[in-house]
Amino acid sequence: MSAALLATQSAATHLLAGPVTSTGGGETFLFWVGASISVLGALGLIFSKKAVHSALCLAGVMICLALFYMAQGAVFLGVVQIVVYTGAIMMLFLFVLMLIGIDAPESLTETIRGQRWAAVLVAVLFGAILIGVFAHAKLGPFAGMDQANAAAGGNVPSLAHLLFARYFWAFEVSSAVLITSALGAMVLAHRERVTARRTQKELAADRFKRYSKDPSVIVTPMPNPGVYAQHNAVDTPALLPDGSIAQLSVNATLRAQGEVRGITPLPVPLPHEAADGDGASPAGANGSGRHEEVGA
Amino acid sequence: MNPDSYLYLSAILFSLGALGVLIRRDAIVVFMCIELMLNAANLAFVTFSRMHGRLDGQIFAFFTMVVAAAEVVVGLAIIITVFRTRRSASVDDANLLKY
């Protein structure tokens, strides 16, 4: 308790004293926890097989970075990091992931032989060079943000004074960048319809024309996914009359990923249970579970 | 802990992002790794801002975020367009300029 108090006190004196060579206990704790989480998250981003998991790992890294910003006196940036990055940009990523779907896992064949190991080597060397540069640079003591933040009465007003005075031109240009990118996204995502939209009648006629040449073409609508008492989910396959699984009843994406849920066969009704029924139910042989429910 | 550690962390995160760009094929994951690199650079900006006791570094990090937002919007639109025409988001499949 007293140690923690001492740590906060020393942190406070550090913050007040200006130049910092060592942070307080709280920030040290935050750094080591956040640094390990963010490095693990970055590794998860690179090595997870599913793109959605990568996106979640990246969101975790970004939240850790937001905490670091706040701990370093950049409160506004920390909040913006959470709102803009984890809130808007990552959701945009997830949105696009949903749009284009994940139909096939990434191919692991190397188009350039040995490229993967070469990439690891290059990245390790690059990181070593960066760290070496930081280690050898004469960085000097940290001045701390308190004086700069207090100049206009807080982090946000001080930033605003800079942004709308010295960096005003850059700020205006960034608005042009944003408008251009919004227009660009609209142009890129827009699809011009070059042929008239085909009506349902034409589609049906076309389907039957194909059926006349190839009997394996399905002319009826696809079967719905099976919804049983066991699972109320789209990955549950429907059953054919002979009890086998109708593969077509499950979405092609789920089939490609091998995520079709298996079914546990329903219990076969025993002869005396079927005879026990009130006789009014015509579904005597349909399944003992349902029958019992009706009887109770 | 010396505040320099933030710089080392940002160097590690940047290298990991670069590694991801080099080894992944899925265009969306490659794009996420680029975002990680931008974030690592932002961390370095904020740390240097604290070191100098001036807010200019934070302003630069702010502009990086603005540019990153614009870049993500256009980049994802490009990925969607490529996916529409080629039915694949793998960076290996978009190789028409190679031949």
Tab-separated table of C-alpha atoms in Angstrom:
chain	number	residue	atom	x	y	z
A	1	MET	CA	0.000	0.000	0.000
A	2	SER	CA	2.658	2.450	1.070
A	3	ALA	CA	4.832	1.271	-1.809
A	4	ALA	CA	2.024	1.963	-4.259
A	5	LEU	CA	1.476	5.377	-2.699
A	6	LEU	CA	5.183	6.079	-2.974
A	7	ALA	CA	5.113	5.017	-6.595
A	8	THR	CA	2.228	7.373	-7.413
A	9	GLN	CA	3.934	10.147	-5.491
A	10	SER	CA	7.166	9.618	-7.367
A	11	ALA	CA	5.191	9.509	-10.606
A	12	ALA	CA	3.560	12.799	-9.676
A	13	THR	CA	6.890	14.405	-8.865
A	14	HIS	CA	8.289	13.084	-12.118
A	15	LEU	CA	5.408	14.634	-14.010
A	16	LEU	CA	5.766	17.913	-12.211
A	17	ALA	CA	9.519	18.043	-12.324
A	18	GLY	CA	9.606	18.154	-16.113
A	19	PRO	CA	12.422	16.058	-17.601
A	20	VAL	CA	11.660	12.351	-17.151
A	21	THR	CA	14.191	9.557	-17.327
A	22	SER	CA	12.024	6.925	-15.685
A	23	THR	CA	8.269	6.621	-15.532
A	24	GLY	CA	6.194	5.932	-12.464
A	25	GLY	CA	5.135	2.488	-11.313
A	26	GLY	CA	1.660	2.724	-12.794
A	27	GLU	CA	2.878	3.579	-16.240
A	28	THR	CA	5.570	0.904	-16.079
A	29	PHE	CA	2.927	-1.687	-15.243
A	30	LEU	CA	0.664	-0.408	-18.027
A	31	PHE	CA	3.536	-0.476	-20.478
A	32	TRP	CA	4.611	-4.032	-19.821
A	33	VAL	CA	1.063	-5.407	-19.838
A	34	GLY	CA	0.059	-3.364	-22.902
A	35	ALA	CA	3.306	-4.066	-24.755
A	36	SER	CA	2.964	-7.824	-24.304
A	37	ILE	CA	-0.686	-7.716	-25.367
A	38	SER	CA	0.064	-5.591	-28.423
A	39	VAL	CA	3.009	-7.737	-29.563
A	40	LEU	CA	0.910	-10.886	-29.102
A	41	GLY	CA	-1.913	-9.175	-30.992
A	42	ALA	CA	0.430	-8.252	-33.837
A	43	LEU	CA	1.649	-11.858	-34.015
A	44	GLY	CA	-1.973	-13.018	-34.022
A	45	LEU	CA	-2.706	-10.574	-36.832
A	46	ILE	CA	0.043	-12.103	-38.943
A	47	PHE	CA	-0.433	-15.769	-38.148
A	48	SER	CA	-4.153	-16.327	-37.649
A	49	LYS	CA	-5.762	-18.288	-40.462
A	50	LYS	CA	-9.075	-16.443	-40.538
A	51	ALA	CA	-9.199	-12.803	-41.570
A	52	VAL	CA	-11.828	-12.025	-38.921
A	53	HIS	CA	-9.460	-13.181	-36.168
A	54	SER	CA	-6.745	-10.984	-37.671
A	55	ALA	CA	-9.106	-8.007	-37.541
A	56	LEU	CA	-9.950	-8.656	-33.891
A	57	CYS	CA	-6.246	-8.971	-33.000
A	58	LEU	CA	-5.561	-5.657	-34.734
A	59	ALA	CA	-8.411	-4.017	-32.806
A	60	GLY	CA	-6.794	-5.235	-29.565
A	61	VAL	CA	-3.433	-3.767	-30.593
A	62	MET	CA	-5.098	-0.443	-31.390
A	63	ILE	CA	-6.814	-0.273	-28.004
A	64	CYS	CA	-3.468	-0.924	-26.282
A	65	LEU	CA	-1.913	1.873	-28.332
A	66	ALA	CA	-4.756	4.199	-27.322
A	67	LEU	CA	-3.933	3.500	-23.669
A	68	PHE	CA	-0.271	4.277	-24.370
A	69	TYR	CA	-1.232	7.599	-25.961
A	70	MET	CA	-3.299	8.542	-22.925
A	71	ALA	CA	-0.508	7.529	-20.573
A	72	GLN	CA	1.877	9.752	-22.519
A	73	GLY	CA	-0.261	12.844	-22.180
A	74	ALA	CA	-1.949	12.621	-25.585
A	75	VAL	CA	-5.489	12.254	-24.269
A	76	PHE	CA	-7.174	13.575	-27.398
A	77	LEU	CA	-5.232	11.220	-29.656
A	78	GLY	CA	-6.052	8.291	-27.400
A	79	VAL	CA	-9.773	8.962	-27.672
A	80	VAL	CA	-9.517	9.578	-31.427
A	81	GLN	CA	-7.585	6.325	-31.769
A	82	ILE	CA	-10.427	4.395	-30.172
A	83	VAL	CA	-13.219	6.239	-31.973
A	84	VAL	CA	-11.655	6.429	-35.431
A	85	TYR	CA	-9.453	3.354	-35.578
A	86	THR	CA	-11.184	0.691	-33.531
A	87	GLY	CA	-14.602	2.211	-34.042
A	88	ALA	CA	-14.685	3.216	-37.691
A	89	ILE	CA	-11.760	1.747	-39.577
A	90	MET	CA	-11.859	-1.732	-38.059
A	91	MET	CA	-15.608	-1.901	-38.552
A	92	LEU	CA	-15.036	-0.946	-42.184
A	93	PHE	CA	-12.607	-3.861	-42.450
A	94	LEU	CA	-15.139	-6.240	-40.938
A	95	PHE	CA	-17.782	-4.875	-43.284
A	96	VAL	CA	-15.648	-5.597	-46.328
A	97	LEU	CA	-14.826	-9.048	-44.954
A	98	MET	CA	-18.549	-9.731	-44.781
A	99	LEU	CA	-19.110	-8.333	-48.288
A	100	ILE	CA	-16.521	-10.361	-50.130
A	101	GLY	CA	-16.904	-13.399	-47.897
A	102	ILE	CA	-14.217	-15.849	-46.970
A	103	ASP	CA	-14.797	-18.649	-49.424
A	104	ALA	CA	-11.404	-20.262	-49.612
A	105	PRO	CA	-8.523	-20.375	-47.155
A	106	GLU	CA	-5.377	-18.566	-48.206
A	107	SER	CA	-3.124	-20.686	-50.398
A	108	LEU	CA	0.120	-21.620	-48.692
A	109	THR	CA	2.087	-22.420	-51.843
A	110	GLU	CA	5.018	-20.104	-52.300
A	111	THR	CA	5.158	-18.399	-55.678
A	112	ILE	CA	8.762	-17.424	-54.990
A	113	ARG	CA	10.716	-20.225	-53.394
A	114	GLY	CA	11.955	-19.498	-49.877
A	115	GLN	CA	10.157	-16.161	-49.860
A	116	ARG	CA	8.621	-16.724	-46.444
A	117	TRP	CA	11.884	-17.373	-44.630
A	118	ALA	CA	13.559	-14.547	-46.503
A	119	ALA	CA	10.711	-12.268	-45.368
A	120	VAL	CA	11.166	-13.334	-41.742
A	121	LEU	CA	14.915	-12.711	-42.019
A	122	VAL	CA	14.379	-9.273	-43.576
A	123	ALA	CA	11.822	-8.284	-40.940
A	124	VAL	CA	14.070	-9.405	-38.076
A	125	LEU	CA	17.035	-7.544	-39.534
A	126	PHE	CA	14.922	-4.442	-40.113
A	127	GLY	CA	13.639	-4.517	-36.539
A	128	ALA	CA	17.167	-5.006	-35.232
A	129	ILE	CA	18.379	-2.008	-37.241
A	130	LEU	CA	15.513	0.178	-35.970
A	131	ILE	CA	16.093	-0.832	-32.363
A	132	GLY	CA	19.835	-0.347	-32.799
A	133	VAL	CA	19.265	3.170	-34.121
A	134	PHE	CA	17.035	4.019	-31.165
A	135	ALA	CA	19.524	2.527	-28.741
A	136	HIS	CA	22.454	4.480	-30.175
A	137	ALA	CA	20.636	7.777	-30.636
A	138	LYS	CA	21.305	10.436	-28.015
A	139	LEU	CA	17.685	10.777	-26.981
A	140	GLY	CA	18.149	12.794	-23.840
A	141	PRO	CA	15.649	13.146	-21.004
A	142	PHE	CA	11.941	13.332	-21.677
A	143	ALA	CA	10.521	16.821	-21.225
A	144	GLY	CA	6.999	15.555	-20.499
A	145	MET	CA	3.768	16.955	-21.848
A	146	ASP	CA	2.527	18.842	-18.793
A	147	GLN	CA	3.911	22.255	-19.709
A	148	ALA	CA	2.755	22.022	-23.319
A	149	ASN	CA	-0.660	20.734	-22.321
A	150	ALA	CA	-1.144	23.398	-19.663
A	151	ALA	CA	-0.192	26.255	-22.029
A	152	ALA	CA	-3.760	26.720	-23.291
A	153	GLY	CA	-5.534	24.979	-20.446
A	154	GLY	CA	-5.569	21.323	-21.436
A	155	ASN	CA	-4.534	18.923	-24.153
A	156	VAL	CA	-7.447	19.615	-26.507
A	157	PRO	CA	-7.270	23.461	-26.421
A	158	SER	CA	-3.494	23.349	-26.869
A	159	LEU	CA	-3.832	21.045	-29.863
A	160	ALA	CA	-6.568	23.273	-31.269
A	161	HIS	CA	-4.312	26.344	-30.954
A	162	LEU	CA	-1.642	24.568	-32.998
A	163	LEU	CA	-4.021	22.964	-35.493
A	164	PHE	CA	-5.929	26.130	-36.318
A	165	ALA	CA	-2.909	28.413	-36.379
A	166	ARG	CA	0.374	26.880	-37.481
A	167	TYR	CA	-1.053	23.811	-39.210
A	168	PHE	CA	-4.180	25.450	-40.582
A	169	TRP	CA	-3.148	25.007	-44.211
A	170	ALA	CA	-2.431	21.304	-43.692
A	171	PHE	CA	-5.766	20.966	-41.948
A	172	GLU	CA	-7.597	22.484	-44.916
A	173	VAL	CA	-5.711	20.257	-47.340
A	174	SER	CA	-6.658	17.206	-45.294
A	175	SER	CA	-10.302	18.081	-45.798
A	176	ALA	CA	-9.673	18.000	-49.550
A	177	VAL	CA	-8.021	14.591	-49.114
A	178	LEU	CA	-11.054	13.277	-47.253
A	179	ILE	CA	-13.516	14.543	-49.843
A	180	THR	CA	-11.426	13.122	-52.670
A	181	SER	CA	-11.224	9.738	-50.979
A	182	ALA	CA	-14.969	9.658	-50.379
A	183	LEU	CA	-15.557	10.441	-54.059
A	184	GLY	CA	-12.963	7.849	-55.057
A	185	ALA	CA	-14.637	5.174	-52.976
A	186	MET	CA	-17.983	5.986	-54.561
A	187	VAL	CA	-16.528	5.837	-58.075
A	188	LEU	CA	-14.685	2.575	-57.392
A	189	ALA	CA	-17.564	0.827	-55.674
A	190	HIS	CA	-20.121	1.973	-58.229
A	191	ARG	CA	-21.064	-0.592	-60.831
A	192	GLU	CA	-22.543	0.563	-64.091
A	193	ARG	CA	-25.319	-1.700	-65.341
A	194	VAL	CA	-24.416	-2.420	-68.975
A	195	THR	CA	-27.276	-4.817	-69.677
A	196	ALA	CA	-30.871	-4.618	-68.581
A	197	ARG	CA	-31.739	-6.379	-65.384
A	198	ARG	CA	-32.967	-9.907	-66.150
A	199	THR	CA	-36.458	-10.616	-64.966
A	200	GLN	CA	-37.457	-13.651	-62.968
A	201	LYS	CA	-39.323	-14.993	-66.006
A	202	GLU	CA	-36.205	-14.856	-68.171
A	203	LEU	CA	-34.121	-16.479	-65.448
A	204	ALA	CA	-36.616	-19.330	-65.109
A	205	ALA	CA	-36.767	-19.878	-68.882
A	206	ASP	CA	-32.975	-19.901	-69.004
A	207	ARG	CA	-32.798	-22.407	-66.177
A	208	PHE	CA	-35.181	-24.794	-67.911
A	209	LYS	CA	-33.223	-24.419	-71.146
A	210	ARG	CA	-30.100	-25.502	-69.301
A	211	TYR	CA	-32.040	-28.318	-67.647
A	212	SER	CA	-33.062	-29.669	-71.052
A	213	LYS	CA	-29.388	-30.148	-71.927
A	214	ASP	CA	-28.087	-31.210	-68.512
A	215	PRO	CA	-30.463	-33.066	-66.189
A	216	SER	CA	-28.226	-32.373	-63.164
A	217	VAL	CA	-29.224	-28.686	-63.203
A	218	ILE	CA	-31.601	-27.962	-60.335
A	219	VAL	CA	-34.719	-26.170	-61.483
A	220	THR	CA	-36.499	-25.995	-58.162
A	221	PRO	CA	-35.401	-23.591	-55.432
A	222	MET	CA	-32.589	-24.822	-53.206
A	223	PRO	CA	-33.737	-26.675	-50.090
A	224	ASN	CA	-33.847	-24.624	-46.904
A	225	PRO	CA	-31.414	-25.399	-44.134
A	226	GLY	CA	-32.890	-27.906	-41.765
A	227	VAL	CA	-34.225	-26.442	-38.563
A	228	TYR	CA	-34.588	-29.037	-35.897
A	229	ALA	CA	-35.146	-28.995	-32.197
A	230	GLN	CA	-31.404	-29.634	-31.973
A	231	HIS	CA	-30.045	-26.510	-33.677
A	232	ASN	CA	-31.803	-23.446	-34.943
A	233	ALA	CA	-28.975	-22.379	-37.231
A	234	VAL	CA	-28.219	-22.032	-40.944
A	235	ASP	CA	-25.334	-24.470	-40.757
A	236	THR	CA	-27.698	-27.308	-39.883
A	237	PRO	CA	-28.326	-29.368	-43.019
A	238	ALA	CA	-31.764	-30.518	-44.080
A	239	LEU	CA	-32.462	-34.228	-44.210
A	240	LEU	CA	-33.584	-36.058	-47.317
A	241	PRO	CA	-36.477	-38.535	-46.986
A	242	ASP	CA	-34.015	-41.411	-46.586
A	243	GLY	CA	-32.344	-39.677	-43.647
A	244	SER	CA	-29.174	-38.622	-45.482
A	245	ILE	CA	-27.931	-35.012	-45.442
A	246	ALA	CA	-28.973	-32.620	-48.221
A	247	GLN	CA	-25.660	-30.867	-48.957
A	248	LEU	CA	-27.356	-28.174	-51.057
A	249	SER	CA	-29.356	-26.966	-48.080
A	250	VAL	CA	-26.292	-25.328	-46.531
A	251	ASN	CA	-24.702	-22.130	-47.835
A	252	ALA	CA	-21.870	-22.740	-50.298
A	253	THR	CA	-19.450	-20.652	-48.210
A	254	LEU	CA	-20.055	-22.784	-45.140
A	255	ARG	CA	-19.722	-25.930	-47.245
A	256	ALA	CA	-16.395	-24.720	-48.635
A	257	GLN	CA	-15.131	-24.084	-45.121
A	258	GLY	CA	-16.320	-27.508	-43.965
A	259	GLU	CA	-18.486	-25.956	-41.281
A	260	VAL	CA	-21.630	-27.977	-41.896
A	261	ARG	CA	-23.006	-29.000	-38.550
A	262	GLY	CA	-23.541	-32.724	-38.098
A	263	ILE	CA	-26.835	-34.024	-36.834
A	264	THR	CA	-27.445	-36.527	-34.098
A	265	PRO	CA	-30.123	-38.891	-35.327
A	266	LEU	CA	-33.498	-38.552	-33.641
A	267	PRO	CA	-34.469	-41.427	-31.378
A	268	VAL	CA	-36.517	-44.076	-33.126
A	269	PRO	CA	-39.887	-44.472	-31.372
A	270	LEU	CA	-40.359	-47.787	-29.611
A	271	PRO	CA	-43.466	-49.745	-30.629
A	272	HIS	CA	-45.172	-49.513	-27.201
A	273	GLU	CA	-44.632	-45.725	-26.988
A	274	ALA	CA	-46.306	-45.276	-30.332
A	275	ALA	CA	-49.177	-47.465	-29.167
A	276	ASP	CA	-49.566	-45.437	-25.928
A	277	GLY	CA	-50.655	-42.341	-27.832
A	278	ASP	CA	-54.249	-41.100	-27.737
A	279	GLY	CA	-54.787	-42.272	-31.273
A	280	ALA	CA	-56.069	-38.870	-32.428
A	281	SER	CA	-52.587	-37.758	-33.435
A	282	PRO	CA	-51.840	-38.839	-36.962
A	283	ALA	CA	-48.119	-38.287	-36.351
A	284	GLY	CA	-47.725	-41.368	-34.242
A	285	ALA	CA	-44.599	-42.572	-35.981
A	286	ASN	CA	-42.989	-39.184	-36.557
A	287	GLY	CA	-40.821	-39.142	-33.440
A	288	SER	CA	-41.262	-40.110	-29.858
A	289	GLY	CA	-40.009	-36.799	-28.455
A	290	ARG	CA	-42.676	-34.732	-30.159
A	291	HIS	CA	-45.333	-37.247	-29.337
A	292	GLU	CA	-44.571	-37.158	-25.625
A	293	GLU	CA	-44.700	-33.377	-25.571
A	294	VAL	CA	-48.142	-33.380	-27.112
A	295	GLY	CA	-49.348	-36.050	-24.710
A	296	ALA	CA	-48.100	-34.159	-21.638
B	1	MET	CA	11.051	2.010	-17.014
B	2	ASN	CA	12.694	4.444	-19.375
B	3	PRO	CA	10.158	6.115	-21.742
B	4	ASP	CA	12.462	5.045	-24.603
B	5	SER	CA	10.792	1.651	-24.307
B	6	TYR	CA	7.839	3.028	-26.259
B	7	LEU	CA	10.182	3.614	-29.179
B	8	TYR	CA	11.446	0.030	-29.023
B	9	LEU	CA	7.854	-1.212	-28.907
B	10	SER	CA	6.972	0.892	-31.923
B	11	ALA	CA	9.997	-0.518	-33.796
B	12	ILE	CA	8.875	-4.078	-32.972
B	13	LEU	CA	5.294	-3.423	-34.049
B	14	PHE	CA	6.466	-1.789	-37.283
B	15	SER	CA	8.678	-4.783	-38.118
B	16	LEU	CA	5.830	-7.184	-37.371
B	17	GLY	CA	3.573	-5.188	-39.699
B	18	ALA	CA	6.225	-5.297	-42.419
B	19	LEU	CA	6.581	-9.048	-41.885
B	20	GLY	CA	2.821	-9.453	-42.312
B	21	VAL	CA	2.855	-7.455	-45.542
B	22	LEU	CA	5.621	-9.702	-46.866
B	23	ILE	CA	4.202	-13.111	-45.960
B	24	ARG	CA	0.417	-12.820	-46.204
B	25	ARG	CA	-1.484	-13.210	-49.490
B	26	ASP	CA	-4.954	-12.081	-48.476
B	27	ALA	CA	-5.215	-8.465	-49.598
B	28	ILE	CA	-7.332	-7.492	-46.588
B	29	VAL	CA	-4.835	-8.918	-44.097
B	30	VAL	CA	-2.000	-7.192	-45.955
B	31	PHE	CA	-3.958	-3.971	-45.613
B	32	MET	CA	-4.441	-4.533	-41.893
B	33	CYS	CA	-0.682	-5.014	-41.534
B	34	ILE	CA	-0.166	-1.645	-43.238
B	35	GLU	CA	-2.523	-0.147	-40.650
B	36	LEU	CA	-0.384	-1.725	-37.932
B	37	MET	CA	2.703	-0.065	-39.395
B	38	LEU	CA	0.940	3.313	-39.456
B	39	ASN	CA	-0.068	2.847	-35.831
B	40	ALA	CA	3.485	1.987	-34.838
B	41	ALA	CA	4.694	5.182	-36.506
B	42	ASN	CA	2.031	7.102	-34.596
B	43	LEU	CA	3.280	5.666	-31.312
B	44	ALA	CA	6.771	6.893	-32.167
B	45	PHE	CA	5.339	10.339	-33.001
B	46	VAL	CA	3.560	10.583	-29.658
B	47	THR	CA	6.645	9.405	-27.779
B	48	PHE	CA	8.896	11.928	-29.508
B	49	SER	CA	6.312	14.601	-28.797
B	50	ARG	CA	6.565	13.752	-25.115
B	51	MET	CA	10.334	13.738	-25.313
B	52	HIS	CA	10.492	17.261	-26.726
B	53	GLY	CA	7.623	18.558	-24.645
B	54	ARG	CA	5.952	19.955	-27.742
B	55	LEU	CA	2.590	19.115	-29.283
B	56	ASP	CA	3.713	19.074	-32.924
B	57	GLY	CA	4.294	15.327	-32.823
B	58	GLN	CA	0.722	14.771	-31.732
B	59	ILE	CA	-0.501	16.973	-34.578
B	60	PHE	CA	1.458	14.809	-36.998
B	61	ALA	CA	-0.046	11.657	-35.494
B	62	PHE	CA	-3.447	13.272	-35.947
B	63	PHE	CA	-2.773	13.942	-39.631
B	64	THR	CA	-1.514	10.369	-40.031
B	65	MET	CA	-4.875	9.178	-38.737
B	66	VAL	CA	-6.712	11.416	-41.214
B	67	VAL	CA	-4.655	10.118	-44.108
B	68	ALA	CA	-5.035	6.536	-42.869
B	69	ALA	CA	-8.807	6.913	-42.816
B	70	ALA	CA	-8.818	8.213	-46.400
B	71	GLU	CA	-6.419	5.466	-47.445
B	72	VAL	CA	-8.552	2.723	-45.885
B	73	VAL	CA	-11.673	3.941	-47.670
B	74	VAL	CA	-10.029	3.966	-51.094
B	75	GLY	CA	-8.036	0.787	-50.474
B	76	LEU	CA	-11.030	-1.236	-49.402
B	77	ALA	CA	-12.983	0.044	-52.403
B	78	ILE	CA	-10.140	-1.144	-54.644
B	79	ILE	CA	-10.132	-4.541	-52.941
B	80	ILE	CA	-13.884	-4.851	-53.474
B	81	THR	CA	-13.519	-3.907	-57.151
B	82	VAL	CA	-10.708	-6.422	-57.674
B	83	PHE	CA	-12.740	-9.078	-55.890
B	84	ARG	CA	-15.737	-8.378	-58.101
B	85	THR	CA	-13.820	-8.856	-61.325
B	86	ARG	CA	-11.525	-11.715	-60.269
B	87	ARG	CA	-13.556	-13.410	-57.497
B	88	SER	CA	-10.448	-13.496	-55.348
B	89	ALA	CA	-8.811	-11.192	-52.839
B	90	SER	CA	-5.416	-12.858	-53.049
B	91	VAL	CA	-2.588	-10.541	-54.029
B	92	ASP	CA	-1.001	-13.337	-56.085
B	93	ASP	CA	-3.964	-13.493	-58.443
B	94	ALA	CA	-3.719	-9.861	-59.523
B	95	ASN	CA	-0.731	-10.320	-61.834
B	96	LEU	CA	-1.844	-8.962	-65.200
B	97	LEU	CA	0.842	-6.278	-65.249
B	98	LYS	CA	3.524	-8.951	-64.844
B	99	TYR	CA	3.304	-10.299	-68.383
